Short mmCIF file of C-alpha atoms and ligand atoms in Angstrom, two decimals:
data_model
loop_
_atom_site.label_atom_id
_atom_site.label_comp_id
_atom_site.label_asym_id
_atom_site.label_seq_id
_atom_site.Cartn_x
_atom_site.Cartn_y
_atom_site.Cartn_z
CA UNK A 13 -210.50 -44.05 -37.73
CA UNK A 14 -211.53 -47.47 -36.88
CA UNK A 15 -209.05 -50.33 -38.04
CA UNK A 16 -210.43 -53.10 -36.48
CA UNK A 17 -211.48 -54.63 -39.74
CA UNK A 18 -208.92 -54.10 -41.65
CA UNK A 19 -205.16 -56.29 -41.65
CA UNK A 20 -201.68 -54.49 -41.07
CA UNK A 21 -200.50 -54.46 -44.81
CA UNK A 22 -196.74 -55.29 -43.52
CA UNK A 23 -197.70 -57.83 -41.62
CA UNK A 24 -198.85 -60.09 -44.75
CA UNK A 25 -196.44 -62.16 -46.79
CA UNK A 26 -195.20 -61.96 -50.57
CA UNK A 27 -197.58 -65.39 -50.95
CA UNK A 28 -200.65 -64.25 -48.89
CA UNK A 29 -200.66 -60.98 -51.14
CA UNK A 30 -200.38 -62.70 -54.21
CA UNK A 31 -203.37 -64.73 -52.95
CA UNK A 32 -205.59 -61.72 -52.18
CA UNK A 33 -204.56 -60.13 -55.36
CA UNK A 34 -205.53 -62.89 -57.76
CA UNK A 35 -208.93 -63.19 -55.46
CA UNK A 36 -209.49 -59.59 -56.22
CA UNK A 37 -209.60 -60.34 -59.84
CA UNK A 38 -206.42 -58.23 -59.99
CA UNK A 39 -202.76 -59.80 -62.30
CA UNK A 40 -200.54 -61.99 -60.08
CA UNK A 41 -197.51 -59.29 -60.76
CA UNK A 42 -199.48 -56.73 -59.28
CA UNK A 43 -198.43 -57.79 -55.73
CA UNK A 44 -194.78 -57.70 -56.57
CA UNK A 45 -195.32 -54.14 -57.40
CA UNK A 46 -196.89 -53.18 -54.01
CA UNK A 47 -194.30 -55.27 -52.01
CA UNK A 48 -191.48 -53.10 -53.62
CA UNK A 49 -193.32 -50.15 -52.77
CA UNK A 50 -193.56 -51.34 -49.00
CA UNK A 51 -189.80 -52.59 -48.66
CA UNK A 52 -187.87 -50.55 -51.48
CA UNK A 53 -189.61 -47.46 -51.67
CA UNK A 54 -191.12 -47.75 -48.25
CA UNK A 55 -194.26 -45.76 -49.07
CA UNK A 56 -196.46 -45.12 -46.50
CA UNK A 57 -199.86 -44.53 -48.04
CA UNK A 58 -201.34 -46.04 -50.95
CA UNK A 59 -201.24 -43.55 -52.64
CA UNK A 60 -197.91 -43.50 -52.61
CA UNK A 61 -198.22 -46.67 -55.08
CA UNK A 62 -197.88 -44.51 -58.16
CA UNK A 63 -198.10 -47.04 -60.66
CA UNK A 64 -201.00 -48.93 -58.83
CA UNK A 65 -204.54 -48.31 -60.97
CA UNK A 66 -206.83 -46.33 -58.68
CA UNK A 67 -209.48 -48.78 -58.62
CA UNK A 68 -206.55 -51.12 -56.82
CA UNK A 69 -205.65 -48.69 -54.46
CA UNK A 70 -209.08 -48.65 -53.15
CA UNK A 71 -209.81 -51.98 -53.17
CA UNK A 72 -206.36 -52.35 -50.95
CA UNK A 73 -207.52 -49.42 -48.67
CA UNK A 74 -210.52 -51.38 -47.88
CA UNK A 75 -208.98 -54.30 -46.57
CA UNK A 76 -205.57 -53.14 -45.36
CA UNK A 77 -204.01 -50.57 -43.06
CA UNK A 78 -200.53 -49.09 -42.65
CA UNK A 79 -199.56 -49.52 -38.91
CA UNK A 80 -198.54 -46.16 -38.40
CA UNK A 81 -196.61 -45.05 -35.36
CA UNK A 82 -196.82 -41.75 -33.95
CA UNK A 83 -193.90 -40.83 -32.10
CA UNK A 84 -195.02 -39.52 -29.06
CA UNK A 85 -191.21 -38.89 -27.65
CA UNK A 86 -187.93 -39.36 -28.42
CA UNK A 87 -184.81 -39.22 -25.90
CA UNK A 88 -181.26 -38.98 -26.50
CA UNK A 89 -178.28 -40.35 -24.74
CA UNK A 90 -174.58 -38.61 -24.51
CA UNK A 91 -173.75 -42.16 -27.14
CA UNK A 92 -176.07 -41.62 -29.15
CA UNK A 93 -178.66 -44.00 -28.36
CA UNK A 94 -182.07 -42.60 -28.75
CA UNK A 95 -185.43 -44.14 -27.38
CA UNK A 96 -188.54 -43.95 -28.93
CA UNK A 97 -191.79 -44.02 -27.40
CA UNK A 98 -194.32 -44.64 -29.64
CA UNK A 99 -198.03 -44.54 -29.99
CA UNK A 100 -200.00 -47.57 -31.84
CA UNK A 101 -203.44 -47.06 -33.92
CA UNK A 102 -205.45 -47.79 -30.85
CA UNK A 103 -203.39 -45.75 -28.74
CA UNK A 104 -201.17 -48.18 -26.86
CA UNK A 105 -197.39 -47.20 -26.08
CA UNK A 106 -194.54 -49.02 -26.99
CA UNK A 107 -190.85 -48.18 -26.84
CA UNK A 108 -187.99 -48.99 -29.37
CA UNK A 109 -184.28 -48.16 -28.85
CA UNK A 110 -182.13 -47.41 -31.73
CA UNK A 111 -178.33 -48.13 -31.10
CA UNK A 112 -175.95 -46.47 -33.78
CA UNK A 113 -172.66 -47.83 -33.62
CA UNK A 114 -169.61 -47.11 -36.72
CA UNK A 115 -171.10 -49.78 -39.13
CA UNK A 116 -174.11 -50.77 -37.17
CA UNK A 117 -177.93 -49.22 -37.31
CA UNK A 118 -179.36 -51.68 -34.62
CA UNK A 119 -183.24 -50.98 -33.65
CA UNK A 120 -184.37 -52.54 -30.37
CA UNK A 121 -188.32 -53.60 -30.77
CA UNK A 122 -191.16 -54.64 -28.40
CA UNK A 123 -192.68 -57.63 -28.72
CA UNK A 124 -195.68 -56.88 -26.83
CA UNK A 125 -197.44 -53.91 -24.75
CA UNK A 126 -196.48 -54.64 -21.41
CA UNK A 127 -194.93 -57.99 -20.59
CA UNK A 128 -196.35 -60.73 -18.27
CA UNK A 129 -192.76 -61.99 -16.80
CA UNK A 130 -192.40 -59.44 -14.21
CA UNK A 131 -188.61 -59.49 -13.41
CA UNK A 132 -187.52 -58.39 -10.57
CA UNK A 133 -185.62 -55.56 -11.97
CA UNK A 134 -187.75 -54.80 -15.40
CA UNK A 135 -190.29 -51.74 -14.65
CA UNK A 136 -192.20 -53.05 -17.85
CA UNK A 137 -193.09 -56.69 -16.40
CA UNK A 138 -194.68 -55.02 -13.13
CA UNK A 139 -197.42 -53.88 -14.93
CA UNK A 140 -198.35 -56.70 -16.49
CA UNK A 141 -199.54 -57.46 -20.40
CA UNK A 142 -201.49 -55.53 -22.04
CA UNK A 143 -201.66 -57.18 -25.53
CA UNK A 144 -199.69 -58.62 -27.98
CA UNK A 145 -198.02 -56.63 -31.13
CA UNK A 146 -199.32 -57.68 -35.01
CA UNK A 147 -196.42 -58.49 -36.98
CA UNK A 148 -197.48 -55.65 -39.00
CA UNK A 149 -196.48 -53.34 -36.11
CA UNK A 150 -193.35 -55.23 -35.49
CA UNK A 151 -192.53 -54.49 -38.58
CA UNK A 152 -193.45 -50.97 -38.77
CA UNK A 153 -191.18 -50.66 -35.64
CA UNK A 154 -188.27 -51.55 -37.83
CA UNK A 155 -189.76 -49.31 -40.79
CA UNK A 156 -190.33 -45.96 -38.27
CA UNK A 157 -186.58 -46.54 -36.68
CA UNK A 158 -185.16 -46.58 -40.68
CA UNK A 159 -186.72 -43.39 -41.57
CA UNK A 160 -185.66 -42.03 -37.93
CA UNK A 161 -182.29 -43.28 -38.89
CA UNK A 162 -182.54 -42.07 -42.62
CA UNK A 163 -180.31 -44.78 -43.60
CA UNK A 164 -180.50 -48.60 -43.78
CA UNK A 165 -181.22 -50.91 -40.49
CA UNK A 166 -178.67 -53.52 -40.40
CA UNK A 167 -179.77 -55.17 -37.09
CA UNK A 168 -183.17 -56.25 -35.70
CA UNK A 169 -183.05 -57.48 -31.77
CA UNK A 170 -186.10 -58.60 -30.20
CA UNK A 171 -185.02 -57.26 -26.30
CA UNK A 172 -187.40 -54.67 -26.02
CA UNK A 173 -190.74 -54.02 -23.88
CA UNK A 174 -192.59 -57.94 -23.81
CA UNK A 175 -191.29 -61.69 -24.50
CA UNK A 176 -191.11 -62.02 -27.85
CA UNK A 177 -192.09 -66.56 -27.43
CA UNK A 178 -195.02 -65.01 -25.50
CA UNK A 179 -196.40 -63.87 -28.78
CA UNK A 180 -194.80 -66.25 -30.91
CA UNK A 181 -196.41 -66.57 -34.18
CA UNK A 182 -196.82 -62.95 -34.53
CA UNK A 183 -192.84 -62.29 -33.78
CA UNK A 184 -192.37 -65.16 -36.33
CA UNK A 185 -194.15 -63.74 -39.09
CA UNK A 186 -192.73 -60.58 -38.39
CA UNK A 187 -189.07 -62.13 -38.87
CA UNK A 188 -189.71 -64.16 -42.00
CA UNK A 189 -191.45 -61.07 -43.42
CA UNK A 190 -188.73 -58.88 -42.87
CA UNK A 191 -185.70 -61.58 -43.87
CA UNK A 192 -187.80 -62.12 -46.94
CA UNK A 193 -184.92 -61.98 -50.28
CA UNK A 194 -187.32 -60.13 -52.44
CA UNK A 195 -188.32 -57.43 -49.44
CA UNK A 196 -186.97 -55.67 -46.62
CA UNK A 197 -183.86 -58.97 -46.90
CA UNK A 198 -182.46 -58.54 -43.65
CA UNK A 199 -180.54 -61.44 -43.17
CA UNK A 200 -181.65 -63.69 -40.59
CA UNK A 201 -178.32 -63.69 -38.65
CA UNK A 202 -178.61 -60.20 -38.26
CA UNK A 203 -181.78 -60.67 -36.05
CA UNK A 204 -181.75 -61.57 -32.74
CA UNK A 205 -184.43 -63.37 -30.23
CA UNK A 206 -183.95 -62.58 -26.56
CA UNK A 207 -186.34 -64.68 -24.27
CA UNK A 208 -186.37 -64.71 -20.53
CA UNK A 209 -186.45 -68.42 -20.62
CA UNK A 210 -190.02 -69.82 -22.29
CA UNK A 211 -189.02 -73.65 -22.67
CA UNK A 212 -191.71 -74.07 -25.17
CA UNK A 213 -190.66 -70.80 -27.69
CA UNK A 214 -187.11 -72.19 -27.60
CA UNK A 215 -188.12 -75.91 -28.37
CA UNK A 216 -190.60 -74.92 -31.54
CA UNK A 217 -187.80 -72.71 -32.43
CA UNK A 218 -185.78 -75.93 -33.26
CA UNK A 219 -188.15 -76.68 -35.90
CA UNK A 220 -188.77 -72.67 -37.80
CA UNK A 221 -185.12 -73.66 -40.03
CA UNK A 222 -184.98 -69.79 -39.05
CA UNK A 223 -181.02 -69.13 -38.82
CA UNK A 224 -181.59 -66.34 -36.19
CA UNK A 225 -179.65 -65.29 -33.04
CA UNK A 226 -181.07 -66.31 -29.94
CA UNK A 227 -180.09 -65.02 -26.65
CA UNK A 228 -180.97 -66.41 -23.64
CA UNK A 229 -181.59 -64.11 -20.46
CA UNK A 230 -180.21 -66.35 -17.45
CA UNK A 231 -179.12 -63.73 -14.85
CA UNK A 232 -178.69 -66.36 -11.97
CA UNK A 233 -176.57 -69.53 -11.93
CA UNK A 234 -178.81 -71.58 -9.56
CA UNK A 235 -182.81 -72.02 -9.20
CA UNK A 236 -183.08 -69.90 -5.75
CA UNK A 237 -181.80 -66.63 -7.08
CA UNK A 238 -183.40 -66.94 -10.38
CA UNK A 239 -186.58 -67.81 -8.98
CA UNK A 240 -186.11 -64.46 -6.85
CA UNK A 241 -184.75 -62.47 -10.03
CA UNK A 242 -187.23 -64.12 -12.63
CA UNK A 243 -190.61 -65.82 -11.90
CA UNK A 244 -190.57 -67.17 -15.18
CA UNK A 245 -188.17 -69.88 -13.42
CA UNK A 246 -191.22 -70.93 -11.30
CA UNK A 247 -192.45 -72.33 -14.73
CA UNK A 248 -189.40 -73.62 -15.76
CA UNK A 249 -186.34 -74.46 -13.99
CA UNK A 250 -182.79 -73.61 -14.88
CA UNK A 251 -181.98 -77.57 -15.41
CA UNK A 252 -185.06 -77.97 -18.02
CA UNK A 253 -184.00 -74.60 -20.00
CA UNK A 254 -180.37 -75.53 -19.79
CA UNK A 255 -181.26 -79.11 -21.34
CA UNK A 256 -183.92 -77.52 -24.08
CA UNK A 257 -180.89 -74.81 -24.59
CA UNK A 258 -178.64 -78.28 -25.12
CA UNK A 259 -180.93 -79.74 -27.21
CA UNK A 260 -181.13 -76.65 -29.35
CA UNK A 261 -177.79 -76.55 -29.43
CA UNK A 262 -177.11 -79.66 -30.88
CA UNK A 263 -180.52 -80.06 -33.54
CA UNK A 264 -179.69 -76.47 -35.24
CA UNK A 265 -175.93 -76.26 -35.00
CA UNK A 266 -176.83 -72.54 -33.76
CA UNK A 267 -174.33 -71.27 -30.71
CA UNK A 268 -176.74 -69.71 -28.34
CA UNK A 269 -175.96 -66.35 -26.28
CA UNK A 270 -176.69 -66.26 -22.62
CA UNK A 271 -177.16 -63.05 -20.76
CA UNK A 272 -175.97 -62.96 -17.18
CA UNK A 273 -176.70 -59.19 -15.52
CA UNK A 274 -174.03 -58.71 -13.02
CA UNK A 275 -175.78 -57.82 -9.62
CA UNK A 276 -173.58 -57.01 -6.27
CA UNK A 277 -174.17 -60.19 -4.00
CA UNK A 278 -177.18 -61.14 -5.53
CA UNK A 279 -175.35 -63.98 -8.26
CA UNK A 280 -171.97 -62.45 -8.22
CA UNK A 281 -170.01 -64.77 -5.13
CA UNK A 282 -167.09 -67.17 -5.36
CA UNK A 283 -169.96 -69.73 -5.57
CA UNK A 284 -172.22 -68.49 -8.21
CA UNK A 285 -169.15 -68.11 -10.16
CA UNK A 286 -168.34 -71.92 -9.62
CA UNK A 287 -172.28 -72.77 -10.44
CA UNK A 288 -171.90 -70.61 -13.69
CA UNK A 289 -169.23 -72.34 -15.05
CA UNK A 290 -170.77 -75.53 -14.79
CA UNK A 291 -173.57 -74.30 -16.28
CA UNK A 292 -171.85 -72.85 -19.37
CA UNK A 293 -169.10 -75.85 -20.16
CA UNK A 294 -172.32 -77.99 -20.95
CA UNK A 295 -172.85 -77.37 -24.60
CA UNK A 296 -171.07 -74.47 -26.52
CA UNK A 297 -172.86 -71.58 -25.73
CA UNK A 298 -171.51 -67.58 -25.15
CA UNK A 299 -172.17 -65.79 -22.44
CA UNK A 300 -172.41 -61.70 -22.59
CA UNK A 301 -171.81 -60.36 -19.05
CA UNK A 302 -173.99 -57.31 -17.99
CA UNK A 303 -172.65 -55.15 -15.24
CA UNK A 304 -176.17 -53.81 -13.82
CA UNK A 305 -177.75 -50.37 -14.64
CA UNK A 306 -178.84 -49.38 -11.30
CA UNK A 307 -182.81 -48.56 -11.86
CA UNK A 308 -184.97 -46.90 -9.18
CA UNK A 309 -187.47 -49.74 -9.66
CA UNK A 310 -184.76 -52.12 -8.37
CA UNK A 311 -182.20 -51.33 -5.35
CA UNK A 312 -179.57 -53.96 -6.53
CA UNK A 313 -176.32 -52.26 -6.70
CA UNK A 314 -173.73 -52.97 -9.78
CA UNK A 315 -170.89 -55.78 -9.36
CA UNK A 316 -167.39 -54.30 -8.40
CA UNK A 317 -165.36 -53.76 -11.61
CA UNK A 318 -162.86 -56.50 -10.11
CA UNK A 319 -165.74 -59.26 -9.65
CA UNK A 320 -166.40 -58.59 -13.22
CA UNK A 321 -163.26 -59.15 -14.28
CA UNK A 322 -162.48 -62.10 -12.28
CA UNK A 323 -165.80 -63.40 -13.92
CA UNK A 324 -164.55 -62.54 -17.22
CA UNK A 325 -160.69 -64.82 -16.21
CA UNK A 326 -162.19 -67.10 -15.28
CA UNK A 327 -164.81 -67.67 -17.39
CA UNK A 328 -162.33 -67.76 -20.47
CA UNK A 329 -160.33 -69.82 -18.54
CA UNK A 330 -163.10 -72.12 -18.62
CA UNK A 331 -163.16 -72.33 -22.40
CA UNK A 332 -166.49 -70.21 -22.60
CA UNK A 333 -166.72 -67.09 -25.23
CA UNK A 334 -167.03 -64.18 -22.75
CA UNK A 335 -168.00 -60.68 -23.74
CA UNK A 336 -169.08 -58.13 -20.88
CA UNK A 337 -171.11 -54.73 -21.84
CA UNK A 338 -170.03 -51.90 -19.56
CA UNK A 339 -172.44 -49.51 -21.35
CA UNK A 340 -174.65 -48.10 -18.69
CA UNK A 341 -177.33 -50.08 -20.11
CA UNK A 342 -177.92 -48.21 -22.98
CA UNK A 343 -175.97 -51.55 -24.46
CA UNK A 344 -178.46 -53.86 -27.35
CA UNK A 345 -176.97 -57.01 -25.46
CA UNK A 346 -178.44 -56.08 -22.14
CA UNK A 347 -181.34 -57.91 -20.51
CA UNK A 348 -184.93 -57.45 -22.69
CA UNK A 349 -187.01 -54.82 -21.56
CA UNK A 350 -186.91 -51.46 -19.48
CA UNK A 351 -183.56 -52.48 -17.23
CA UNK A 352 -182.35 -50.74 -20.34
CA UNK A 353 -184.77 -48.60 -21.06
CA UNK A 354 -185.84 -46.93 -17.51
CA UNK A 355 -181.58 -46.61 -16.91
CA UNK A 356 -181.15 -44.84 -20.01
CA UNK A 357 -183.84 -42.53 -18.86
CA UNK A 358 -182.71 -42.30 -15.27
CA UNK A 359 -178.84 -42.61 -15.27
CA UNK A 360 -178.12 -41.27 -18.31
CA UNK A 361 -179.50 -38.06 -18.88
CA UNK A 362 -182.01 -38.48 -22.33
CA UNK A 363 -182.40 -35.25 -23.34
CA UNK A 364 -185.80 -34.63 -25.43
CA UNK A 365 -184.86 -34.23 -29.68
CA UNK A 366 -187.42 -32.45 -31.37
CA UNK A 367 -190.25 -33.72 -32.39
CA UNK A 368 -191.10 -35.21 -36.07
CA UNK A 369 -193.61 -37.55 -37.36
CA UNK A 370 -192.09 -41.24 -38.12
S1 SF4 B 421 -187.05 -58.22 -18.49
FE1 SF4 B 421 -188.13 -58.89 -20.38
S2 SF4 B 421 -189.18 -60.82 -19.82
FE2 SF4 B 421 -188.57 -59.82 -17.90
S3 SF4 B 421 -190.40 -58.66 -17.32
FE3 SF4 B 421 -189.09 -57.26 -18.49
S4 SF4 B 421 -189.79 -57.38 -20.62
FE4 SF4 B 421 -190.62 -59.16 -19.50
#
């Protein structure tokens, strides 16, 4: 079926449905009554609208679409983590992660269909982008990993496949829709924005009054290893994001989260460990440290558990928050993208689930 004409019906707002509504000749109310059927009831068909008049159902049929998502596989690691690859309307692949922990249903979503960043060590960024999601399909990520959960999401994290200020306005929409009180209300603080570093996403960030997370993939401590690890720091250098990340700091009151993967003699020395701290006791910040998943895409090895550590001392020493992930990158906090993804598949053994529509 072509869809081209028609709009992802979850990736509208409560506002710009009440709008179409009372333009269709249709009561105002009415569009309270389909937004509980998308967020409460989670319907997914009009039809499914049982107290809906017919001749509304078509007239919503003819401009909107459900962004269904066909799950195409699913893989399961030893923890519990389970990846999801997942097949869009026009036939595009994506990937979400969902990360079950005691009180946590976490889903990892992509941003985009390929990514344009190419890290070093990310098999999704070496094939470039393909296109950006809809909010609609963001949002029907989050929808497919609840009814693949069967029970409520608690936590959305924008470190899957694609850089989420690379399709800004679309993730945006996505995240107000989603933290909206009267639909799916997941609160903002429970949804977190990993970028590899895009100045500009980060500055008009500032400005959304959004009270999201926001993690910051940094990975290197000076500008010759991250331009190595990260092209994106061609663009822009580690002294302009660490002064936007300052400036962010300070405007929104919000502590950013830097990610620092932890890769054997690549940013792990005496000296990057000197650099890092300097780089950290700036502003208040946290930093997560990521031992590396070793990837066949990437022949870095994985810091010694003792550098780690020593990292860790010192760090805290240093007066900076200091968490490290020793997850075999199945872990949400890890760096955006398939590090995570390709390890899980490679290092720790998915095995295939059986297969079930979302
Ligand atoms: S790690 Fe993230 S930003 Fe870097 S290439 Fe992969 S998806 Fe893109």
């Amino acid at each position: 079926m072509d869809h081209s004409d028609r709009i992802f019906i979850h990736g509208v707002s409560l506002p710009e449905l009440q709008e179409w509504i009372t333009q269709a000749g249709e009561q105002k109310y009415r569009a309270m009554q389909i937004w509980e059927w998308l967020y409460h009831h989670q319907v997914e068909d009009w039809d499914g609208m049982k107290n809906l008049p017919k001749t509304l159902r078509e007239k919503l049929s003819s401009s909107f679409v459900f962004a269904a998502l066909e799950r195409e596989s699913v893989q399961e690691s030893e923890t519990g983590t389970r990846k999801i690859l997942c097949r869009l309307t026009d036939g595009e692949l994506i990937e979400e992660v969902l990360i079950p922990a005691a009180d946590r249903r976490t889903v990892c979503v992509s941003s985009q269909v390929g990514c344009m960043f190419g890290c070093a060590f990310c098999a999704s960024g070496q094939l470039g982008v393909k296109r950006n999601l809809k909010a609609g399909e963001i949002v029907g990520e989050v929808l497919a990993a609840q009814r693949e959960y069967g029970d409520r999401i608690t936590n959305v994290v924008f470190m899957g496949i694609g850089e989420p200020f690379d399709n800004y306005d679309e993730v945006i929409r996505a995240v107000r829709i989603l933290n909206d009180p009267d639909g799916f209300c997941l609160g903002a603080r429970r949804i977190t924005i990993s970028t590899c570093g895009v100045v500009p996403g980060i500055q008009r960030m500032e400005d959304e009054g959004l009270q999201v997370e926001l993690s910051v993939s940094l990975h290197a401590p000076n500008d010759t290893t991250r331009d190595a690890l990260m092209p994106v720091n061609v663009s822009w250098s580690l002294e302009e994001l660490m002064e936007t990340c300052r400036i962010y700091t300070l405007r929104t009151k919000r502590i950013i989260t830097f990610e620092y993967t932890m890769i054997r003699g690549i940013n792990d020395t005496e000296q990057d460990l000197a650099d890092l701290i300097v780089l950290l006791t700036r502003f208040p910040c946290r930093v997560n440290l990521i031992p590396l998943s070793e990837i066949e895409e990437y022949d870095g090895r994985t810091s010694k558990r003792e550098t780690v550590e020593k990292f860790i001392n010192r760090l805290e020493k240093a007066g900076i928050n200091t968490t490290v992930r020793w997850s075999k990158g199945v872990d949400v906090n890890a760096a955006c993208g398939q590090l995570r993804s390709k390890s899980m598949g490679n290092s720790l053994r998915m095995k295939p689930v059986p297969q079930q529509s979302l």
